[in-house]
Amino acid sequence: WQTHLIGVPFGDFSIKTQEGYFILSIGFSTWTIAGTPITTLSQNINEGWTLVNAPFEILTAESMGNSITSQGSICNRIMFWDGGGWQTHLIGMPFGNFPIRGSAGYFVLCDKYGTWDFSIAPVTKPTIDAYSSPTSNPVETLSGTKDANTSIWMNGVEKISIDSFTTWSTSIMLAEGQNNINVTVKNSTGGESQPALASILLDTTPPVMPVVTDDGTNTNYISTFHAVWTAEDPQTGISEYQYAIGTSSGGTDVVSWTSCGMQAEITKTGLNLVRGSTYYFSVKAKNNVGLWSGIGTSDGITLAQSAPSIGNIAPGDGSLSEVGSTIPFNINASDSEGDAIQYKIVVDGQVISDWNSAPSFNWQTTSQASGIRQATIYVKDTWSNESFGNISIYLARKTPDTP
C-alpha cells in the first residue's frame, strides 16, 4: 500500500488514470471533477490482485471480467468496497453481479499478467423522421436512422435494445403541452451519440366556445345578417371559423355551416328573411390540431314586420279649399300584424303634425298663400316600418263678400 496523509509534507504521489484509490473521509460529501471524458483505457493487470478503475459506467462486474479474460488475463473475481462492506462477484456465476461505476476503484483477481485495453467507439447522432406537432394524439410514433448495433435512448431511458438495424421506430406517450425528447444512440462499448431533439406540442383541448353578438333585438334588413364574435385557443391557436344561420338557436336551416377562414365578423348578404321571424347566428372554431369548439350562438334578432298600409286619406287628392280655412286631415291606415300605428303630416317639406297616435289633424291655413300644396302623410308601426301617401291640395283666394 502507498499512503499519503493529507497536510503532511511527505508521502505524496501522483494520481494516475485507470487506477483505483481509497479515500478516508470523516463525513459524506460529493466530489465533482470536470474535464474531457475518457474514451480509451489501457490497464496493466497483475497476476493476483490489481486495483483498477473503469471510468465508463457501461460495464458490469461480469462483462468487465469477461473483457479482461478475452485479452489474455484470466479474471476470476472482482471486489469493491461500498463504504459499508465488500461486494464480490465470481466471474461466470449468475449471482452477485453489480454495475461498474466510473467513480469507484475495483480489485480484480487474475491468474495471469496482461494488459486490459478498452475503448468507447464513437456513435453517429441519430436522425428523426418528420413527426406531427402540434398534435391531439397522445401517442406519437417516432422513427429515424441510426448506426447498426446500437440502442435507442430517449431522455436517458432505453427504448430500443441494441440491434443490427440502421432504422428505428418506437411509440411514446405524450404529456399535455410541450414535450422535448432527446434521442441518443449507444453502442456495446458505451459510446453515446449527441442528442437529436424532437419537440412535440400535445393539445387535446378544443378552443373556447365563441361568444357571438348580432345587431340587437330587431332589424329591418330583409336580405342581410351581421354578427361579430370572439374565441381563443391558448394552446395551438385558431385556424378556422365556420358560421351558420337558422331560425332556432344553433340552427342551420337558413345558411348551413360555411367556412369564413380567420374572419371574426361577417355580413351575410343575399338572404330572403321572413318578417316577424327570429334568426340566430352560430359560430364554431377549429384549432391547429383539428379540434372543434362548442357552438356559440347569438341571442337572436327579429326581422321587423311589414309596414302599415294607407287605405284612404281625407281630404282627397286634388281637393279645393280657401286660404284661411281649416282643413281636417283624416287618415285611414291598418297594420296586418296588429301593431300600433303613428302618423306624421308634412306639407311642402314642413312638418305640420309630427309623429303621434292620432289619425286626425286640423290644419289651419290662415298664413298660407294661394296655390297648390303637396302633402305627404306618413304612417309607421312599432318596429319603425314606414309607408306614405301623397295628395295635392288647391288653396284659392277667399271670395270677397257681397257689398
Short mmCIF file of C-alpha atoms in Angstrom, two decimals:
data_model
loop_
_atom_site.label_atom_id
_atom_site.label_comp_id
_atom_site.label_asym_id
_atom_site.label_seq_id
_atom_site.Cartn_x
_atom_site.Cartn_y
_atom_site.Cartn_z
CA TRP A 1 0.00 0.00 0.00
CA GLN A 2 1.06 3.58 -0.66
CA THR A 3 -0.44 6.08 1.75
CA HIS A 4 -0.49 9.86 1.92
CA LEU A 5 -1.77 11.76 4.95
CA ILE A 6 -3.38 14.99 3.80
CA GLY A 7 -1.43 18.01 5.03
CA VAL A 8 1.78 16.05 5.72
CA PRO A 9 4.75 17.16 3.54
CA PHE A 10 5.89 13.63 2.67
CA GLY A 11 4.42 10.53 1.04
CA ASP A 12 2.63 12.45 -1.68
CA PHE A 13 2.24 10.62 -5.02
CA SER A 14 0.76 11.27 -8.45
CA ILE A 15 -2.79 10.16 -9.26
CA LYS A 16 -2.87 8.01 -12.37
CA THR A 17 -5.85 7.43 -14.58
CA GLN A 18 -7.27 3.92 -14.69
CA GLU A 19 -6.08 3.11 -11.17
CA GLY A 20 -8.24 2.97 -8.04
CA TYR A 21 -7.65 4.88 -4.80
CA PHE A 22 -9.12 4.60 -1.32
CA ILE A 23 -10.06 7.90 0.37
CA LEU A 24 -10.75 8.11 4.11
CA SER A 25 -13.31 10.81 4.93
CA ILE A 26 -14.93 11.77 8.22
CA GLY A 27 -18.22 12.81 6.56
CA PHE A 28 -20.32 12.24 3.47
CA SER A 29 -19.82 14.60 0.53
CA THR A 30 -19.79 14.74 -3.24
CA TRP A 31 -16.58 15.46 -5.15
CA THR A 32 -17.09 16.84 -8.64
CA ILE A 33 -14.28 17.00 -11.16
CA ALA A 34 -14.62 18.35 -14.67
CA GLY A 35 -12.66 17.52 -17.76
CA THR A 36 -12.70 15.67 -21.05
CA PRO A 37 -14.43 12.28 -20.78
CA ILE A 38 -12.10 9.30 -21.10
CA THR A 39 -12.91 7.13 -24.08
CA THR A 40 -9.92 4.73 -24.06
CA LEU A 41 -8.31 2.60 -21.36
CA SER A 42 -5.06 0.59 -21.19
CA GLN A 43 -4.54 -1.05 -17.81
CA ASN A 44 -1.75 -3.38 -16.68
CA ILE A 45 -3.21 -6.45 -14.99
CA ASN A 46 -1.07 -8.20 -12.38
CA GLU A 47 -1.05 -11.86 -11.54
CA GLY A 48 -3.09 -11.77 -8.36
CA TRP A 49 -4.89 -8.61 -7.28
CA THR A 50 -4.94 -5.35 -9.27
CA LEU A 51 -6.79 -2.21 -8.20
CA VAL A 52 -8.34 -0.68 -11.34
CA ASN A 53 -10.80 2.00 -12.33
CA ALA A 54 -13.01 1.85 -15.46
CA PRO A 55 -14.42 5.35 -15.98
CA PHE A 56 -17.24 4.36 -18.30
CA GLU A 57 -20.23 3.26 -16.21
CA ILE A 58 -21.35 0.93 -19.00
CA LEU A 59 -19.96 -2.32 -17.68
CA THR A 60 -20.97 -4.81 -15.05
CA ALA A 61 -18.58 -6.88 -12.98
CA GLU A 62 -19.31 -9.87 -15.21
CA SER A 63 -18.79 -8.00 -18.51
CA MET A 64 -15.60 -6.34 -17.23
CA GLY A 65 -14.21 -9.70 -16.10
CA ASN A 66 -15.03 -11.29 -19.45
CA SER A 67 -13.41 -8.39 -21.30
CA ILE A 68 -10.18 -8.78 -19.25
CA THR A 69 -10.15 -12.56 -19.80
CA SER A 70 -10.68 -12.17 -23.56
CA GLN A 71 -7.37 -10.25 -23.75
CA GLY A 72 -5.22 -12.92 -22.06
CA SER A 73 -5.53 -12.37 -18.33
CA ILE A 74 -7.80 -14.90 -16.67
CA CYS A 75 -10.09 -12.92 -14.37
CA ASN A 76 -11.69 -14.92 -11.57
CA ARG A 77 -13.16 -12.36 -9.18
CA ILE A 78 -13.95 -8.66 -8.81
CA MET A 79 -14.48 -6.93 -5.48
CA PHE A 80 -15.12 -3.38 -4.30
CA TRP A 81 -15.71 -1.56 -1.02
CA ASP A 82 -19.02 0.32 -0.93
CA GLY A 83 -18.36 2.16 2.33
CA GLY A 84 -20.14 -0.41 4.46
CA GLY A 85 -18.62 -3.68 3.34
CA TRP A 86 -17.21 -5.66 0.46
CA GLN A 87 -19.21 -6.71 -2.60
CA THR A 88 -17.87 -9.68 -4.55
CA HIS A 89 -18.72 -11.20 -7.91
CA LEU A 90 -17.30 -14.53 -9.09
CA ILE A 91 -16.88 -14.39 -12.87
CA GLY A 92 -19.24 -16.84 -14.60
CA MET A 93 -21.67 -17.04 -11.69
CA PRO A 94 -25.28 -15.91 -12.27
CA PHE A 95 -25.46 -14.05 -8.97
CA GLY A 96 -23.65 -11.19 -7.25
CA ASN A 97 -23.18 -9.18 -10.43
CA PHE A 98 -23.06 -5.41 -9.92
CA PRO A 99 -22.62 -2.36 -12.16
CA ILE A 100 -19.19 -0.79 -12.56
CA ARG A 101 -19.16 2.88 -11.55
CA GLY A 102 -16.64 5.24 -13.03
CA SER A 103 -16.13 6.92 -9.67
CA ALA A 104 -15.05 3.77 -7.81
CA GLY A 105 -11.99 1.51 -7.62
CA TYR A 106 -12.21 -2.28 -8.07
CA PHE A 107 -9.98 -5.15 -7.03
CA VAL A 108 -9.55 -7.61 -9.88
CA LEU A 109 -8.15 -11.13 -9.19
CA CYS A 110 -6.44 -12.67 -12.22
CA ASP A 111 -4.30 -15.77 -12.75
CA LYS A 112 -2.06 -14.21 -15.36
CA TYR A 113 -0.27 -10.94 -16.02
CA GLY A 114 -1.52 -8.98 -19.01
CA THR A 115 -2.91 -5.73 -20.34
CA TRP A 116 -6.55 -4.80 -20.50
CA ASP A 117 -7.40 -2.39 -23.35
CA PHE A 118 -10.86 -0.95 -23.62
CA SER A 119 -12.25 1.89 -25.71
CA ILE A 120 -15.59 3.51 -26.40
CA ALA A 121 -16.38 3.51 -30.10
CA PRO A 122 -17.85 6.79 -31.40
CA VAL A 123 -21.52 6.82 -32.37
CA THR A 124 -23.22 8.90 -35.05
CA LYS A 125 -26.05 11.17 -33.99
CA PRO A 126 -29.40 9.58 -34.95
CA THR A 127 -31.87 11.16 -37.34
CA ILE A 128 -35.56 11.69 -36.62
CA ASP A 129 -38.16 11.46 -39.37
CA ALA A 130 -40.90 14.06 -39.73
CA TYR A 131 -43.46 13.94 -36.94
CA SER A 132 -46.71 15.73 -36.12
CA SER A 133 -46.53 18.84 -33.96
CA PRO A 134 -48.80 20.19 -32.75
CA THR A 135 -50.97 17.10 -32.36
CA SER A 136 -54.05 15.98 -30.48
CA ASN A 137 -52.92 12.34 -30.38
CA PRO A 138 -51.29 11.46 -27.01
CA VAL A 139 -49.42 8.55 -28.62
CA GLU A 140 -46.79 9.58 -31.16
CA THR A 141 -44.60 7.27 -33.23
CA LEU A 142 -41.04 8.48 -33.73
CA SER A 143 -38.71 6.91 -36.27
CA GLY A 144 -35.42 7.58 -38.00
CA THR A 145 -31.99 6.17 -38.78
CA LYS A 146 -29.07 5.08 -36.57
CA ASP A 147 -25.80 3.19 -36.66
CA ALA A 148 -26.02 -0.59 -36.78
CA ASN A 149 -25.53 -2.44 -33.47
CA THR A 150 -26.78 0.42 -31.34
CA SER A 151 -29.68 1.04 -28.97
CA ILE A 152 -32.10 3.96 -28.83
CA TRP A 153 -32.43 6.08 -25.68
CA MET A 154 -34.95 8.84 -25.00
CA ASN A 155 -34.35 11.31 -22.19
CA GLY A 156 -32.00 8.82 -20.55
CA VAL A 157 -34.32 5.79 -20.80
CA GLU A 158 -33.59 2.89 -23.14
CA LYS A 159 -36.45 2.46 -25.62
CA ILE A 160 -34.93 0.02 -28.13
CA SER A 161 -32.26 -2.54 -27.19
CA ILE A 162 -29.12 -2.99 -29.26
CA ASP A 163 -29.91 -4.44 -32.68
CA SER A 164 -28.27 -4.64 -36.09
CA PHE A 165 -30.82 -2.43 -37.84
CA THR A 166 -29.99 1.01 -39.21
CA THR A 167 -33.57 2.27 -38.89
CA TRP A 168 -35.64 2.60 -35.75
CA SER A 169 -39.24 3.25 -34.74
CA THR A 170 -40.97 3.43 -31.37
CA SER A 171 -44.14 4.87 -29.84
CA ILE A 172 -44.11 7.29 -26.94
CA MET A 173 -46.76 8.72 -24.62
CA LEU A 174 -47.01 12.50 -24.67
CA ALA A 175 -48.00 14.81 -21.83
CA GLU A 176 -50.32 17.75 -22.36
CA GLY A 177 -48.30 20.76 -23.52
CA GLN A 178 -44.74 20.88 -24.84
CA ASN A 179 -42.76 17.60 -24.96
CA ASN A 180 -39.00 17.85 -25.56
CA ILE A 181 -37.49 14.45 -26.32
CA ASN A 182 -33.72 13.97 -26.58
CA VAL A 183 -32.96 10.91 -28.68
CA THR A 184 -29.48 9.33 -28.44
CA VAL A 185 -27.94 6.03 -29.52
CA LYS A 186 -25.48 3.88 -27.59
CA ASN A 187 -23.22 1.08 -28.73
CA SER A 188 -21.94 -2.01 -26.89
CA THR A 189 -18.81 -0.20 -25.73
CA GLY A 190 -20.86 2.51 -24.05
CA GLY A 191 -20.36 5.17 -26.67
CA GLU A 192 -23.27 7.59 -26.79
CA SER A 193 -24.13 10.00 -29.58
CA GLN A 194 -25.03 13.64 -29.40
CA PRO A 195 -28.80 14.03 -28.88
CA ALA A 196 -31.33 14.67 -31.63
CA LEU A 197 -34.28 16.70 -30.39
CA ALA A 198 -37.95 16.06 -31.08
CA SER A 199 -40.17 18.88 -29.79
CA ILE A 200 -43.87 17.93 -29.85
CA LEU A 201 -46.79 20.02 -28.64
CA LEU A 202 -49.77 17.98 -27.45
CA ASP A 203 -53.13 19.77 -27.42
CA THR A 204 -56.17 17.66 -26.52
CA THR A 205 -58.46 20.56 -25.59
CA PRO A 206 -60.75 22.28 -28.13
CA PRO A 207 -60.94 26.06 -28.49
CA VAL A 208 -63.07 28.11 -26.13
CA MET A 209 -66.66 28.33 -27.39
CA PRO A 210 -67.12 31.54 -29.42
CA VAL A 211 -69.13 34.43 -28.00
CA VAL A 212 -71.37 35.70 -30.82
CA THR A 213 -73.05 39.11 -30.96
CA ASP A 214 -75.62 40.21 -33.56
CA ASP A 215 -77.05 43.71 -34.12
CA GLY A 216 -79.60 43.85 -31.34
CA THR A 217 -83.17 42.76 -30.77
CA ASN A 218 -84.74 43.80 -34.09
CA THR A 219 -83.69 44.58 -37.62
CA ASN A 220 -85.31 45.98 -40.77
CA TYR A 221 -82.83 44.33 -43.15
CA ILE A 222 -84.60 41.57 -45.01
CA SER A 223 -81.60 40.38 -47.06
CA THR A 224 -78.57 40.78 -44.73
CA PHE A 225 -77.48 39.50 -41.32
CA HIS A 226 -74.41 40.82 -39.48
CA ALA A 227 -72.56 39.33 -36.47
CA VAL A 228 -69.17 39.52 -34.73
CA TRP A 229 -67.56 37.03 -32.36
CA THR A 230 -64.57 36.27 -30.18
CA ALA A 231 -62.84 32.94 -29.47
CA GLU A 232 -59.44 31.69 -28.37
CA ASP A 233 -57.30 28.59 -28.08
CA PRO A 234 -54.34 29.20 -25.74
CA GLN A 235 -52.50 26.00 -26.72
CA THR A 236 -52.27 25.96 -30.52
CA GLY A 237 -54.39 28.88 -31.70
CA ILE A 238 -57.39 29.19 -34.02
CA SER A 239 -57.05 28.01 -37.63
CA GLU A 240 -60.60 28.39 -38.97
CA TYR A 241 -64.11 29.64 -38.18
CA GLN A 242 -67.40 28.36 -39.59
CA TYR A 243 -70.79 30.03 -39.25
CA ALA A 244 -74.43 29.10 -39.79
CA ILE A 245 -77.80 30.92 -39.65
CA GLY A 246 -81.06 29.39 -38.52
CA THR A 247 -84.49 30.08 -37.08
CA SER A 248 -83.57 28.28 -33.84
CA SER A 249 -80.58 28.53 -31.52
CA GLY A 250 -77.77 26.63 -33.27
CA GLY A 251 -79.96 26.06 -36.32
CA THR A 252 -78.66 25.79 -39.89
CA ASP A 253 -81.93 25.92 -41.88
CA VAL A 254 -81.19 29.34 -43.43
CA VAL A 255 -77.43 29.03 -44.06
CA SER A 256 -75.63 25.71 -43.49
CA TRP A 257 -72.14 25.59 -41.97
CA THR A 258 -69.85 27.78 -44.06
CA SER A 259 -66.13 28.47 -43.64
CA CYS A 260 -65.07 32.10 -43.30
CA GLY A 261 -61.37 31.41 -42.69
CA MET A 262 -59.99 33.57 -39.92
CA GLN A 263 -62.63 36.31 -40.17
CA ALA A 264 -64.29 37.14 -36.85
CA GLU A 265 -67.04 39.28 -38.40
CA ILE A 266 -69.48 38.52 -41.20
CA THR A 267 -72.23 40.39 -43.01
CA LYS A 268 -74.15 37.70 -44.87
CA THR A 269 -75.96 39.07 -47.92
CA GLY A 270 -78.42 37.65 -50.43
CA LEU A 271 -80.83 36.36 -47.78
CA ASN A 272 -84.61 36.24 -48.04
CA LEU A 273 -85.67 36.59 -44.42
CA VAL A 274 -89.28 36.47 -43.29
CA ARG A 275 -90.71 39.39 -41.37
CA GLY A 276 -91.70 38.56 -37.82
CA SER A 277 -89.25 35.63 -37.62
CA THR A 278 -86.29 35.47 -35.25
CA TYR A 279 -82.89 34.43 -36.60
CA TYR A 280 -79.76 33.14 -34.84
CA PHE A 281 -76.12 33.40 -35.92
CA SER A 282 -73.95 30.45 -34.82
CA VAL A 283 -70.14 30.08 -34.93
CA LYS A 284 -67.68 27.27 -34.18
CA ALA A 285 -63.86 27.48 -34.10
CA LYS A 286 -61.20 24.94 -35.05
CA ASN A 287 -57.69 24.93 -33.57
CA ASN A 288 -54.41 23.92 -35.21
CA VAL A 289 -54.77 20.25 -34.28
CA GLY A 290 -58.22 19.99 -35.86
CA LEU A 291 -60.37 20.10 -32.72
CA TRP A 292 -63.66 22.00 -32.97
CA SER A 293 -65.10 24.14 -30.21
CA GLY A 294 -68.65 24.02 -28.97
CA ILE A 295 -71.16 26.06 -30.95
CA GLY A 296 -71.62 29.66 -29.85
CA THR A 297 -74.91 31.30 -30.83
CA SER A 298 -76.18 34.89 -30.74
CA ASP A 299 -79.24 35.75 -28.63
CA GLY A 300 -81.33 36.14 -31.78
CA ILE A 301 -82.62 39.08 -33.78
CA THR A 302 -86.19 39.52 -35.07
CA LEU A 303 -86.93 40.86 -38.54
CA ALA A 304 -89.44 43.66 -38.15
CA GLN A 305 -92.93 43.11 -39.52
CA SER A 306 -94.33 44.71 -42.73
CA ALA A 307 -95.17 48.42 -42.78
CA PRO A 308 -98.75 49.64 -42.23
CA SER A 309 -100.84 50.32 -45.33
CA ILE A 310 -102.83 53.50 -46.02
CA GLY A 311 -106.37 52.88 -47.17
CA ASN A 312 -107.79 56.39 -47.51
CA ILE A 313 -106.71 60.00 -46.91
CA ALA A 314 -109.07 62.89 -46.48
CA PRO A 315 -109.08 65.45 -47.96
CA GLY A 316 -108.73 63.62 -51.23
CA ASP A 317 -106.11 64.24 -53.85
CA GLY A 318 -106.93 67.40 -55.85
CA SER A 319 -109.34 68.85 -53.29
CA LEU A 320 -110.04 72.61 -53.24
CA SER A 321 -110.04 74.83 -50.14
CA GLU A 322 -109.84 78.52 -49.40
CA VAL A 323 -106.87 80.28 -47.80
CA GLY A 324 -107.62 80.77 -44.12
CA SER A 325 -109.85 77.75 -43.83
CA THR A 326 -109.25 74.79 -41.54
CA ILE A 327 -108.61 71.60 -43.44
CA PRO A 328 -109.34 68.43 -41.47
CA PHE A 329 -106.98 65.51 -42.21
CA ASN A 330 -108.33 62.03 -41.56
CA ILE A 331 -106.08 59.03 -42.25
CA ASN A 332 -107.39 55.50 -42.56
CA ALA A 333 -104.45 53.08 -42.13
CA SER A 334 -104.10 49.49 -40.93
CA ASP A 335 -101.30 47.11 -39.89
CA SER A 336 -101.54 43.44 -40.88
CA GLU A 337 -99.76 42.32 -37.70
CA GLY A 338 -101.93 44.49 -35.44
CA ASP A 339 -99.13 46.81 -34.36
CA ALA A 340 -99.91 50.29 -33.08
CA ILE A 341 -99.71 52.99 -35.76
CA GLN A 342 -98.29 56.50 -35.58
CA TYR A 343 -98.89 59.35 -38.03
CA LYS A 344 -96.98 62.35 -39.41
CA ILE A 345 -98.10 65.00 -41.91
CA VAL A 346 -95.71 67.10 -44.00
CA VAL A 347 -96.83 69.94 -46.33
CA ASP A 348 -94.36 71.36 -48.83
CA GLY A 349 -91.49 69.92 -46.78
CA GLN A 350 -92.68 71.40 -43.49
CA VAL A 351 -93.91 69.13 -40.69
CA ILE A 352 -97.35 70.32 -39.64
CA SER A 353 -98.02 67.32 -37.38
CA ASP A 354 -95.13 65.23 -36.01
CA TRP A 355 -95.32 61.57 -35.08
CA ASN A 356 -98.27 60.82 -32.82
CA SER A 357 -101.00 58.24 -32.45
CA ALA A 358 -103.89 60.45 -33.67
CA PRO A 359 -105.17 59.64 -37.18
CA SER A 360 -106.84 63.09 -37.43
CA PHE A 361 -105.42 66.62 -37.58
CA ASN A 362 -106.87 70.05 -38.34
CA TRP A 363 -104.61 72.23 -40.49
CA GLN A 364 -105.14 75.97 -40.14
CA THR A 365 -104.27 77.64 -43.48
CA THR A 366 -104.54 81.31 -42.37
CA SER A 367 -100.88 82.07 -43.10
CA GLN A 368 -100.79 80.14 -46.36
CA ALA A 369 -100.63 81.69 -49.79
CA SER A 370 -102.85 80.52 -52.57
CA GLY A 371 -101.68 77.79 -54.90
CA ILE A 372 -101.09 74.05 -55.00
CA ARG A 373 -99.79 72.43 -51.79
CA GLN A 374 -98.15 68.99 -51.73
CA ALA A 375 -98.97 66.97 -48.61
CA THR A 376 -97.25 63.72 -47.61
CA ILE A 377 -98.82 61.51 -44.96
CA TYR A 378 -96.51 59.05 -43.19
CA VAL A 379 -97.51 56.05 -41.09
CA LYS A 380 -95.26 53.64 -39.14
CA ASP A 381 -95.60 50.64 -36.82
CA THR A 382 -93.83 49.85 -33.54
CA TRP A 383 -90.84 48.45 -35.49
CA SER A 384 -90.46 51.78 -37.38
CA ASN A 385 -91.59 50.24 -40.64
CA GLU A 386 -92.92 53.20 -42.65
CA SER A 387 -95.21 53.81 -45.59
CA PHE A 388 -96.59 57.06 -47.02
CA GLY A 389 -99.11 58.62 -49.38
CA ASN A 390 -99.13 61.92 -51.30
CA ILE A 391 -102.02 64.27 -52.07
CA SER A 392 -102.33 67.71 -53.70
CA ILE A 393 -104.48 70.45 -52.18
CA TYR A 394 -105.53 73.60 -54.10
CA LEU A 395 -105.76 76.73 -51.93
CA ALA A 396 -107.75 79.56 -53.55
CA ARG A 397 -108.14 83.18 -52.50
CA LYS A 398 -111.24 83.71 -50.43
CA THR A 399 -114.18 85.14 -52.45
CA PRO A 400 -114.92 88.75 -51.42
CA ASP A 401 -118.13 89.38 -49.52
CA THR A 402 -121.06 90.81 -51.47
CA PRO A 403 -121.30 94.61 -50.98
#
